[in-house]
mmCIF file of C-alpha atoms in Angstrom:
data_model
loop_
_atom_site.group_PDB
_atom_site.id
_atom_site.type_symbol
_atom_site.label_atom_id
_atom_site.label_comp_id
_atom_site.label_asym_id
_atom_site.label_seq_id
_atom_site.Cartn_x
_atom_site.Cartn_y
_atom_site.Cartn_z
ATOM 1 C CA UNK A 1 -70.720 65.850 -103.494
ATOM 2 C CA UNK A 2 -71.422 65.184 -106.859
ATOM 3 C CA UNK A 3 -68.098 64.165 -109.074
ATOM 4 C CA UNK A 4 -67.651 64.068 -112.839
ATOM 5 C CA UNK A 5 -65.095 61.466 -114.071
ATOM 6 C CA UNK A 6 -63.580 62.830 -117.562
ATOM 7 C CA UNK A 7 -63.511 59.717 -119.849
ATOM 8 C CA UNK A 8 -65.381 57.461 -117.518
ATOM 9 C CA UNK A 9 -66.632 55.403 -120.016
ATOM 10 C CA UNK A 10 -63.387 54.219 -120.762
ATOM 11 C CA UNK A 11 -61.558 50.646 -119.661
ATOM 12 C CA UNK A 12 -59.824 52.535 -116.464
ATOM 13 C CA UNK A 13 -62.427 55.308 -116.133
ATOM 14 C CA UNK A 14 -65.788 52.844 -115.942
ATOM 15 C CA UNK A 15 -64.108 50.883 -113.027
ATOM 16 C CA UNK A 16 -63.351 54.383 -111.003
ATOM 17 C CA UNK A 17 -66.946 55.169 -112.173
ATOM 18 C CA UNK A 18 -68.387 51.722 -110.611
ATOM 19 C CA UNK A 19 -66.287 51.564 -107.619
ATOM 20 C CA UNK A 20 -67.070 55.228 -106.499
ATOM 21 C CA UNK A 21 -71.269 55.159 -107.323
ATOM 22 C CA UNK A 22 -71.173 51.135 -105.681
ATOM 23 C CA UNK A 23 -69.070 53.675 -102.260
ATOM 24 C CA UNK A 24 -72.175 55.831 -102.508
ATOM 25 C CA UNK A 25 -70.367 58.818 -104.693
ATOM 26 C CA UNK A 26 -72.943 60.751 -106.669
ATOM 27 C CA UNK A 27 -70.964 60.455 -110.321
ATOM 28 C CA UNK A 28 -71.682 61.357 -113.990
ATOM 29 C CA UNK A 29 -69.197 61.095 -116.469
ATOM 30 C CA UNK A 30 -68.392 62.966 -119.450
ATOM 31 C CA UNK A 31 -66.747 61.610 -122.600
ATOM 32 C CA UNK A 32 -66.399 61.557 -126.377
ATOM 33 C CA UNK A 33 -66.532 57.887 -126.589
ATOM 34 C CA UNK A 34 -63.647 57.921 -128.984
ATOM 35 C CA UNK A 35 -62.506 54.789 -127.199
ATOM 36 C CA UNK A 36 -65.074 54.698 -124.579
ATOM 37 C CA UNK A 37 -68.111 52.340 -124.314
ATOM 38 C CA UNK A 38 -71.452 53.635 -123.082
ATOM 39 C CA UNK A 39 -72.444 49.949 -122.138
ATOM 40 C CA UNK A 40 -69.257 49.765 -119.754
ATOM 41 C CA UNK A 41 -71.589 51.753 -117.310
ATOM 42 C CA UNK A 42 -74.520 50.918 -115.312
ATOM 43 C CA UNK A 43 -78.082 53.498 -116.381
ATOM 44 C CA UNK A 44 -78.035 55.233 -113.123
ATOM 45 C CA UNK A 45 -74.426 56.873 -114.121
ATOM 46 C CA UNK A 46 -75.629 59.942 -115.978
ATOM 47 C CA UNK A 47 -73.605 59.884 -119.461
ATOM 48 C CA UNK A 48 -72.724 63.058 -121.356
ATOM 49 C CA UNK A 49 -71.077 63.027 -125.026
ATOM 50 C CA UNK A 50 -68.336 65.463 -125.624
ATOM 51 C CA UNK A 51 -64.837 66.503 -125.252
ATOM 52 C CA UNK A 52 -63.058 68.447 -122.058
ATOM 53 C CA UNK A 53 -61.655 70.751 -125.164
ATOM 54 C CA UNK A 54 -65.384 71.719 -124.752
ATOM 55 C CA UNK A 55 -65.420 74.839 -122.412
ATOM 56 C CA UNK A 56 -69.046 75.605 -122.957
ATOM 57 C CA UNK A 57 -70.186 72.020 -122.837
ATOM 58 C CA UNK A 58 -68.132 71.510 -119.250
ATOM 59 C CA UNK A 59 -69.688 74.735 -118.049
ATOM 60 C CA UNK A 60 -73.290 73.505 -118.725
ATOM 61 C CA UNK A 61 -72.730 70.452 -117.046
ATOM 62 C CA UNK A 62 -71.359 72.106 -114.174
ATOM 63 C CA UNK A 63 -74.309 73.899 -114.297
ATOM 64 C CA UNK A 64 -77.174 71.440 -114.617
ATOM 65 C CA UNK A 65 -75.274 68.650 -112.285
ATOM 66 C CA UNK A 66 -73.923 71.290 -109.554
ATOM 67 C CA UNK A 67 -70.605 69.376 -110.307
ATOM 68 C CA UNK A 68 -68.294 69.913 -106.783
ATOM 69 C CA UNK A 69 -65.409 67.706 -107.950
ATOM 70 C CA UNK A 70 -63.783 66.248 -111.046
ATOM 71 C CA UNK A 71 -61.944 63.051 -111.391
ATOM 72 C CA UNK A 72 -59.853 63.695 -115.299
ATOM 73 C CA UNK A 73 -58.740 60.425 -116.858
ATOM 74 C CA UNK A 74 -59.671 61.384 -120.471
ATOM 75 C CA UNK A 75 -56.343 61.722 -122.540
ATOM 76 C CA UNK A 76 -54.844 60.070 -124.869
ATOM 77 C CA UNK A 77 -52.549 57.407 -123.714
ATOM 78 C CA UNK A 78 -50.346 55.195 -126.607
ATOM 79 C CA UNK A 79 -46.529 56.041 -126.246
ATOM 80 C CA UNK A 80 -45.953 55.289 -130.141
ATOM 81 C CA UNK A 81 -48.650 57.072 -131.199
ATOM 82 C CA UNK A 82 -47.732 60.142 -129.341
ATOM 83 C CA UNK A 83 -43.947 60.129 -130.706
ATOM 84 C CA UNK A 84 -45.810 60.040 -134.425
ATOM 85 C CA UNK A 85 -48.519 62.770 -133.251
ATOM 86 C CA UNK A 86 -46.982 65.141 -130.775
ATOM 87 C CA UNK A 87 -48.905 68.078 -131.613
ATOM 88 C CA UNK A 88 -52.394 65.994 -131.213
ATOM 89 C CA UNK A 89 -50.948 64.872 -127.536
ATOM 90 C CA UNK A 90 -50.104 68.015 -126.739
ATOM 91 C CA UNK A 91 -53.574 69.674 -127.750
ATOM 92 C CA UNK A 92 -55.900 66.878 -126.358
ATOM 93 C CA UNK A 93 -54.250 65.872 -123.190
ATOM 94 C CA UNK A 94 -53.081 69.329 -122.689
ATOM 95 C CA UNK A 95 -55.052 71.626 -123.902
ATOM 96 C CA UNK A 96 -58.109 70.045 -122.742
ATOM 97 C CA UNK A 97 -57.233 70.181 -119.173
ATOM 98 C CA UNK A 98 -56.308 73.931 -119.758
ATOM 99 C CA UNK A 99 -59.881 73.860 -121.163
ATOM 100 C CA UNK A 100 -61.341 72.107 -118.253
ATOM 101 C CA UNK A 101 -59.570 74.165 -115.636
ATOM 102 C CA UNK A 102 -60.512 77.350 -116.439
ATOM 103 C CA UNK A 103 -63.886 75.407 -116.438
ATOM 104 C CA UNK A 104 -63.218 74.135 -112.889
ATOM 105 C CA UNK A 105 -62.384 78.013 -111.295
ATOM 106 C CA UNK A 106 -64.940 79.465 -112.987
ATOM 107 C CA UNK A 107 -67.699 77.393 -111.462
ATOM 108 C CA UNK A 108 -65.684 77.730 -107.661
ATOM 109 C CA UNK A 109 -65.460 73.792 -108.119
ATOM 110 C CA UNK A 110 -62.599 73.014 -105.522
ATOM 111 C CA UNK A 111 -61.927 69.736 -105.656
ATOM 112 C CA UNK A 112 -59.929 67.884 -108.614
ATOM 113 C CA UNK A 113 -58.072 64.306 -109.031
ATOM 114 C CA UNK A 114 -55.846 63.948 -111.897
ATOM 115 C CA UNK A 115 -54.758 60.999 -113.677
ATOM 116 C CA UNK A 116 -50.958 60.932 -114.127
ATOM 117 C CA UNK A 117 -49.025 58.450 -115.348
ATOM 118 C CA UNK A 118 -45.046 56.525 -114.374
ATOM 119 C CA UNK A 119 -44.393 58.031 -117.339
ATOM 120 C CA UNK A 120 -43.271 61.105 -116.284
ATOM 121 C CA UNK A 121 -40.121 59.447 -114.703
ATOM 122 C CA UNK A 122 -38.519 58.252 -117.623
ATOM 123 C CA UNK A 123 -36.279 55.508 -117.106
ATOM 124 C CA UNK A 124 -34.253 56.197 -113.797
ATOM 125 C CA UNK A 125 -31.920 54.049 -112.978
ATOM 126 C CA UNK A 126 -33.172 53.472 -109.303
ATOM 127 C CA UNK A 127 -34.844 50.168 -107.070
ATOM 128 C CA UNK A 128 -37.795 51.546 -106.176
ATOM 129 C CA UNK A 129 -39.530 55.047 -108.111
ATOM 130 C CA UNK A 130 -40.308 57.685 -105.060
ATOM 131 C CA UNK A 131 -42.286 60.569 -105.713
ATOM 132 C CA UNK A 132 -38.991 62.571 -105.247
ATOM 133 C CA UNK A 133 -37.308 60.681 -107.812
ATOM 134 C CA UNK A 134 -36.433 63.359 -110.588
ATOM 135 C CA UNK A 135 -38.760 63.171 -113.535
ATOM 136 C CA UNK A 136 -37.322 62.757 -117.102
ATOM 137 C CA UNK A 137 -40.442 61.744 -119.692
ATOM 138 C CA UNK A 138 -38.605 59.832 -123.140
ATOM 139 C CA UNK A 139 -41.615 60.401 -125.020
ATOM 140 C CA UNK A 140 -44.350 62.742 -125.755
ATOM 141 C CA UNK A 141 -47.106 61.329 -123.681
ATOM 142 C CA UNK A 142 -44.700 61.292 -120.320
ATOM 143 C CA UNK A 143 -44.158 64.866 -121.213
ATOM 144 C CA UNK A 144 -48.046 65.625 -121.526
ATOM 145 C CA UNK A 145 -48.794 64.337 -117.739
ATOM 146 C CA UNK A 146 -45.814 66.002 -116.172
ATOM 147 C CA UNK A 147 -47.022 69.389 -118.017
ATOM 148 C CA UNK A 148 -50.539 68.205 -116.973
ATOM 149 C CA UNK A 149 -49.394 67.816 -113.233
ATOM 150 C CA UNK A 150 -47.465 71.325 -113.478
ATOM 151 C CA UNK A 151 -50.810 73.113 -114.618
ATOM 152 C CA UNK A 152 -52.502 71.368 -112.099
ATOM 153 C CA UNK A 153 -50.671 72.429 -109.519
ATOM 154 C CA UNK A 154 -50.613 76.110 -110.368
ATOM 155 C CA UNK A 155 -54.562 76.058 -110.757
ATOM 156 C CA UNK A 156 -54.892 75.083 -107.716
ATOM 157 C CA UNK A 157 -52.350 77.551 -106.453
ATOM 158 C CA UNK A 158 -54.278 80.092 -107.938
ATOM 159 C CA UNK A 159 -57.438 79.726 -107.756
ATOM 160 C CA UNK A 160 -57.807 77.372 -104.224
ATOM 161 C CA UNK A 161 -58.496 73.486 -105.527
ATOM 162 C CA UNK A 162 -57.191 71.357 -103.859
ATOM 163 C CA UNK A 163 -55.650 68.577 -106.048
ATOM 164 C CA UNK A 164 -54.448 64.882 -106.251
ATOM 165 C CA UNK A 165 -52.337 63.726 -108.897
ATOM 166 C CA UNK A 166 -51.761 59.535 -109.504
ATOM 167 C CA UNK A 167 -49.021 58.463 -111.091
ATOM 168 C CA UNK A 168 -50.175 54.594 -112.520
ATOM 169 C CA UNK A 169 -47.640 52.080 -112.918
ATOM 170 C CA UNK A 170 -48.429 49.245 -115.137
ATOM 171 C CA UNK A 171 -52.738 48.459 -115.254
ATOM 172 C CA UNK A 172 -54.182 45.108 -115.842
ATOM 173 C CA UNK A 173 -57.066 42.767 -115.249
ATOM 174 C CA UNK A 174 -60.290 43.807 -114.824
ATOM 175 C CA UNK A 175 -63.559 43.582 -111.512
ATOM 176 C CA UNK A 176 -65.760 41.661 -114.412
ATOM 177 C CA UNK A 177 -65.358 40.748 -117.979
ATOM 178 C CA UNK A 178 -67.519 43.260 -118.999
ATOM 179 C CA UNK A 179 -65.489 45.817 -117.604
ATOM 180 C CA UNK A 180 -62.340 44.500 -119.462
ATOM 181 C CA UNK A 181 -59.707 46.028 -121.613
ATOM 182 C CA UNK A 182 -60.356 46.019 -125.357
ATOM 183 C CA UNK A 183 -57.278 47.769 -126.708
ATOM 184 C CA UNK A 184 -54.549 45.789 -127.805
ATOM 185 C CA UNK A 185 -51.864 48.303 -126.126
ATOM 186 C CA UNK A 186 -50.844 46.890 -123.066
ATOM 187 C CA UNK A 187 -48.648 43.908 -122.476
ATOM 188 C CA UNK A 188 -51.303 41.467 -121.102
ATOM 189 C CA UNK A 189 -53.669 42.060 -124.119
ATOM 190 C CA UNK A 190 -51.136 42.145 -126.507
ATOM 191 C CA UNK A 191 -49.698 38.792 -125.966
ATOM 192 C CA UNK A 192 -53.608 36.932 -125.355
ATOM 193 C CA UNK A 193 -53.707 38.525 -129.179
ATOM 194 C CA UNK A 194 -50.845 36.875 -130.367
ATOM 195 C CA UNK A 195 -51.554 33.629 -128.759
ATOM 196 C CA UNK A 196 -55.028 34.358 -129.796
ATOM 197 C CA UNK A 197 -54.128 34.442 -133.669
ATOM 198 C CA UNK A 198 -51.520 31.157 -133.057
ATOM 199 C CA UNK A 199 -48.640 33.499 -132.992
ATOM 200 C CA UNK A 200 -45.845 33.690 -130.549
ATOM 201 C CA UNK A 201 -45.277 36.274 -127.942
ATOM 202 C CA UNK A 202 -42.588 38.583 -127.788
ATOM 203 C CA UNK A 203 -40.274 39.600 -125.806
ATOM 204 C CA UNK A 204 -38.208 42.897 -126.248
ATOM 205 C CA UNK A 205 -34.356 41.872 -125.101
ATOM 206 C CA UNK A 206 -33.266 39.459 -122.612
ATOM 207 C CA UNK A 207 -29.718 40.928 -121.750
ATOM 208 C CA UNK A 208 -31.236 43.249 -119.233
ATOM 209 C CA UNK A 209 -29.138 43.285 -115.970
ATOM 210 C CA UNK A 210 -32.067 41.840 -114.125
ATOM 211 C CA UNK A 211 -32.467 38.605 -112.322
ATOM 212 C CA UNK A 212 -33.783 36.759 -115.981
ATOM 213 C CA UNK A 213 -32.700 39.344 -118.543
ATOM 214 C CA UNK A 214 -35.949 40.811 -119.082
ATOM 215 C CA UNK A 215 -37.418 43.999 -118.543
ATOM 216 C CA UNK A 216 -38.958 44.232 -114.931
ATOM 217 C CA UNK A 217 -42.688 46.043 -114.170
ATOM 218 C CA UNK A 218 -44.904 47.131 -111.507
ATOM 219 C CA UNK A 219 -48.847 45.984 -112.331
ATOM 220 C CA UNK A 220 -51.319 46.847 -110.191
ATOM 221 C CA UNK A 221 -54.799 45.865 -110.990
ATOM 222 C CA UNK A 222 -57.277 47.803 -112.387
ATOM 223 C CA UNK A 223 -59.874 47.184 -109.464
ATOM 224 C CA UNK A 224 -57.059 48.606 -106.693
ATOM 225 C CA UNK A 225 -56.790 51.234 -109.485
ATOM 226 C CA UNK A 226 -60.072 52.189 -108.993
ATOM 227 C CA UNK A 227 -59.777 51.959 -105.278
ATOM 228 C CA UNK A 228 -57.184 54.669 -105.551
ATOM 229 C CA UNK A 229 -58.987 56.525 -106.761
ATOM 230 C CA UNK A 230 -62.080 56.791 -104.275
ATOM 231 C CA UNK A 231 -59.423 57.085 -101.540
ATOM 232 C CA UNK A 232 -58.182 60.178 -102.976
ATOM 233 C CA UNK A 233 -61.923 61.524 -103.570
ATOM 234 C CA UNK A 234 -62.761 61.177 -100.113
ATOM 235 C CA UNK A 235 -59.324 62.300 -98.904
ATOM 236 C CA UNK A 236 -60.625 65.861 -100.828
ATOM 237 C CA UNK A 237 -64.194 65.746 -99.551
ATOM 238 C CA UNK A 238 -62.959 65.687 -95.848
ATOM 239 C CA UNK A 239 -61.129 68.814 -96.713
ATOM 240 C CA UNK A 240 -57.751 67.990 -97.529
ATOM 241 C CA UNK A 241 -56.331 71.293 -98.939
ATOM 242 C CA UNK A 242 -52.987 72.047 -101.157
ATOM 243 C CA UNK A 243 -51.414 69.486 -103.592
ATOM 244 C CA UNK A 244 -50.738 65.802 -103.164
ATOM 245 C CA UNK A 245 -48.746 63.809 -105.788
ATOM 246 C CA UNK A 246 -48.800 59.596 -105.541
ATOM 247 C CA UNK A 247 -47.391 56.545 -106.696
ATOM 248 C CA UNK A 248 -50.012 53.969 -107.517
ATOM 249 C CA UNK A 249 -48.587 50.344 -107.723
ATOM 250 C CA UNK A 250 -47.870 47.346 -105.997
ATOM 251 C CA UNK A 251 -44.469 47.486 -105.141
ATOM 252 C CA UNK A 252 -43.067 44.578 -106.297
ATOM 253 C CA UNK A 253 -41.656 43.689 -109.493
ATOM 254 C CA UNK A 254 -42.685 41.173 -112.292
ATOM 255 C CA UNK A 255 -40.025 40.381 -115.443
ATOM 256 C CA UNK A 256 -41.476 40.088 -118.724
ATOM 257 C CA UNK A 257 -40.504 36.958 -118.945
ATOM 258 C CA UNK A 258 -42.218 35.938 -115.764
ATOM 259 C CA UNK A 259 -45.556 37.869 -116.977
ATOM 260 C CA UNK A 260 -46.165 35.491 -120.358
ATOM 261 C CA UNK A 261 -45.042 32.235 -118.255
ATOM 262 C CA UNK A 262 -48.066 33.182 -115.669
ATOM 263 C CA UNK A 263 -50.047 34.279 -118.652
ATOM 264 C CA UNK A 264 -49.577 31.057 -120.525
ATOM 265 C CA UNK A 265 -50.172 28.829 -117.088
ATOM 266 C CA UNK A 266 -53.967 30.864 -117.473
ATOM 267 C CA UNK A 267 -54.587 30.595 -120.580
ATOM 268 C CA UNK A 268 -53.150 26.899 -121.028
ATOM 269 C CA UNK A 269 -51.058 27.762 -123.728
ATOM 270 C CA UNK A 270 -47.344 27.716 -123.542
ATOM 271 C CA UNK A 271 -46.111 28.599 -126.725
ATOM 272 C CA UNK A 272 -42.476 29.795 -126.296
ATOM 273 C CA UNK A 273 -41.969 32.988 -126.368
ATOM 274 C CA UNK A 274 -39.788 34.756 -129.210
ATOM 275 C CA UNK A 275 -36.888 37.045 -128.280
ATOM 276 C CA UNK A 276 -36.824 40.203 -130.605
ATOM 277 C CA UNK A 277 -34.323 43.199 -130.586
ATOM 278 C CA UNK A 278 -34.367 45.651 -127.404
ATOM 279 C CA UNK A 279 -36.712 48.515 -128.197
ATOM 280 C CA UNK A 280 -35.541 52.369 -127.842
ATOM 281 C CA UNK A 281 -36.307 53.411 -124.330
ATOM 282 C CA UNK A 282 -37.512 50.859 -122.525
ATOM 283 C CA UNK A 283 -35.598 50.762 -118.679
ATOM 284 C CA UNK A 284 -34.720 47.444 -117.126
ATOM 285 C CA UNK A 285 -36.838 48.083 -114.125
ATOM 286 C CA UNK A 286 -39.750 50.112 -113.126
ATOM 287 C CA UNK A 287 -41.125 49.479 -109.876
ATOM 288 C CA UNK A 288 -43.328 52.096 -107.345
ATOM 289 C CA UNK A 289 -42.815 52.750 -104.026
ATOM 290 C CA UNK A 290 -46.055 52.368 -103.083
ATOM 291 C CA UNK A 291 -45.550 54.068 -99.334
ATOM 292 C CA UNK A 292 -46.564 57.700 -99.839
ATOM 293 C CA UNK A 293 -49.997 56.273 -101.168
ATOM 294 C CA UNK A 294 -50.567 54.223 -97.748
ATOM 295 C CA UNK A 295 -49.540 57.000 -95.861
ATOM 296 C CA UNK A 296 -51.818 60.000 -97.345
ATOM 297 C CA UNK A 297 -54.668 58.016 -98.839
ATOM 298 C CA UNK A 298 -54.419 54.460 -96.263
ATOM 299 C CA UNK A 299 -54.524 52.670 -99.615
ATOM 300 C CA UNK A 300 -52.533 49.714 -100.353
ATOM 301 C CA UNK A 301 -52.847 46.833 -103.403
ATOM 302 C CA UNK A 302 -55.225 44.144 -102.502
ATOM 303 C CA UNK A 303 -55.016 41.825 -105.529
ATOM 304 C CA UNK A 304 -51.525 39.929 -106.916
ATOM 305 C CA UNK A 305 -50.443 39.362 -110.437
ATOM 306 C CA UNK A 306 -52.183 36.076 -111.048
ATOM 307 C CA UNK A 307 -55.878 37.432 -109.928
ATOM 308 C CA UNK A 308 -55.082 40.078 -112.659
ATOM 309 C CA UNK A 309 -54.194 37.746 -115.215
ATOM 310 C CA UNK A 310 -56.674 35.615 -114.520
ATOM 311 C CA UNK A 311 -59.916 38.057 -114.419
ATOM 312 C CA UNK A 312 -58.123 39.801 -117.557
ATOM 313 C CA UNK A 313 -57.995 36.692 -119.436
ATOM 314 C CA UNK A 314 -61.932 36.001 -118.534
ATOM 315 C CA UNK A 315 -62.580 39.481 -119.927
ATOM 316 C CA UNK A 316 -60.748 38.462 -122.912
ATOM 317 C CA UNK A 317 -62.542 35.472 -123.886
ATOM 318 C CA UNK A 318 -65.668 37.598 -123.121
ATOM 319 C CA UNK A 319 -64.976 39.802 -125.759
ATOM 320 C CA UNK A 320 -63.066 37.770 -128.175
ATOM 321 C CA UNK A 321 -64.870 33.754 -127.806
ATOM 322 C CA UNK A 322 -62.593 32.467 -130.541
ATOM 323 C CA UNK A 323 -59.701 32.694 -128.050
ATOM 324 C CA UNK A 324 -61.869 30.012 -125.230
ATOM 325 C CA UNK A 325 -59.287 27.151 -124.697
ATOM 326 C CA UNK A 326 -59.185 24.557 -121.774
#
């Protein structure tokens, strides 16, 4: 087997890219480094430059690396930017998996994992998020992975791959500070930048009906992320055939509120919080059922919330020194 991971170089991508070469996967990776970083990866992970909107590009490759599988976790991921850009979500994450499928069946490659998000549920009103639980995206990136799992599905339908889509919950920490998240989009980075720059965090409404007021989330760290992901890979190179569709999270829910209170026990500061304004869309509670995952793929979350703040914040300081305190 020889597998190309779609924006491997990225924060997510490099970890599945370590975790299955370290397993003994053969892996290149393929990406336009438009928030990738070549450095993320180790030299013996082949690195090609370009875009899965590419079809003659992905055809060469398949070519020259006798590609028989494809991990795809490039796409373009920021909620707000995809309400303000639709049509650019739509044609990246989109179109360049209809690009890269018709790439996949025309090289008889037969094996593909897709990276899906929670997003395509919306915000149901539910305990626990089952992969039956109806799916109702609020924004145009939601919308973009539940079209990508539909097209998925149907290529492999049609042309015999058999396919694994993971729906992430929330993603944090990182295996080494290398390896960390630079983006300032997520809720762990975002408040070690406030705190960072002497502000405040923030919290988004805290007259949720949940046990503190505050919105309630599912994180599952990056490294069991990554884990997934091999799972799934071998799960298709023993010859599991048809479609599967999984949750990927821990289970268990974490408030907002009690997120920044671990996050400032970490980092050793405590500023207070500030309570701003509920924002548009966001559910009081989002948590996985994580048993479909156990059952298909024998994979289960290793790591809790404070081993994700804790190696995130290491891989913080690593890349931002000014923010070493205590």
């Amino acid at each position: 087997m020889t597998w190309l991971i779609t924006g491997g170089a990225g924060y997510i991508g490099a970890h599945v890219a370590w975790a299955m070469t370290e397993a003994g996967e053969r892996v290149l990776v393929l990406d336009d480094l438009s928030a990738g970083v070549p450095d993320r990866l180790p030299t013996s992970i082949p690195l090609v430059q370009g875009s899965s909107l590419d079809g003659a590009l992905l055809k060469r490759v398949f070519a020259e690396h006798s590609v028989t599988g494809v991990v795809h976790l490039a796409a373009r991921k920021q909620v707000g930017e995809s309400v303000a850009q639709p049509t650019r979500y739509y044609q990246e994450n989109v179109g360049g998996l209809t690009t890269l499928l018709d790439a996949v069946a025309g090289a008889g490659i037969q094996r593909f994992l897709f990276s899906s998000s929670a997003a395509v549920y919306g915000n149901p009103d539910v305990d626990l998020i089952t992969e039956d639980t109806p799916c109702a995206p609020v924004n145009p990136y939601g919308e973009t992975k539940l079209a990508g799992e539909w097209l998925v599905r149907a290529a492999g339908r049609a042309h015999g791959i058999s396919t694994v889509c993971l729906r992430y919950f929330n993603v944090a920490g990182a295996a080494s500070p290398e390896l960390a998240d630079t983006g300032v989009f997520n809720v762990v980075p975002m408040v070690f930048d406030r705190l960072t720059r002497g502000e405040a965090p923030r919290i988004f409404g805290d007259d949720y009906p949940t046990s503190d007021g505050t919105c309630v989330r599912d994180y599952i760290h990056v490294a069991d992320l990554a884990d997934a992901h091999l799972a799934a890979a071998r799960r298709l190179t023993a010859g599991a055939t048809g479609d599967l569709t999984v949750n990927i999270g821990r289970g268990e829910g974490v408030s907002v509120r009690e997120l920044i209170t671990l996050i400032g026990e970490v980092s050793g500061d405590t500023t207070p919080a500030l309570v701003e304004p509920r924002r548009p869309g966001d559910a009081p509670r989002a948590v996985a059922s994580a048993a479909l995952a156990a059952e298909e793929l024998g994979w289960h979350a290793r790591r809790g919330v404070r081993e994700m703040v804790e190696s995130a914040w290491r891989g913080w300081r690593h890349h931002h020194p000014e923010a070493a305190r205590g």
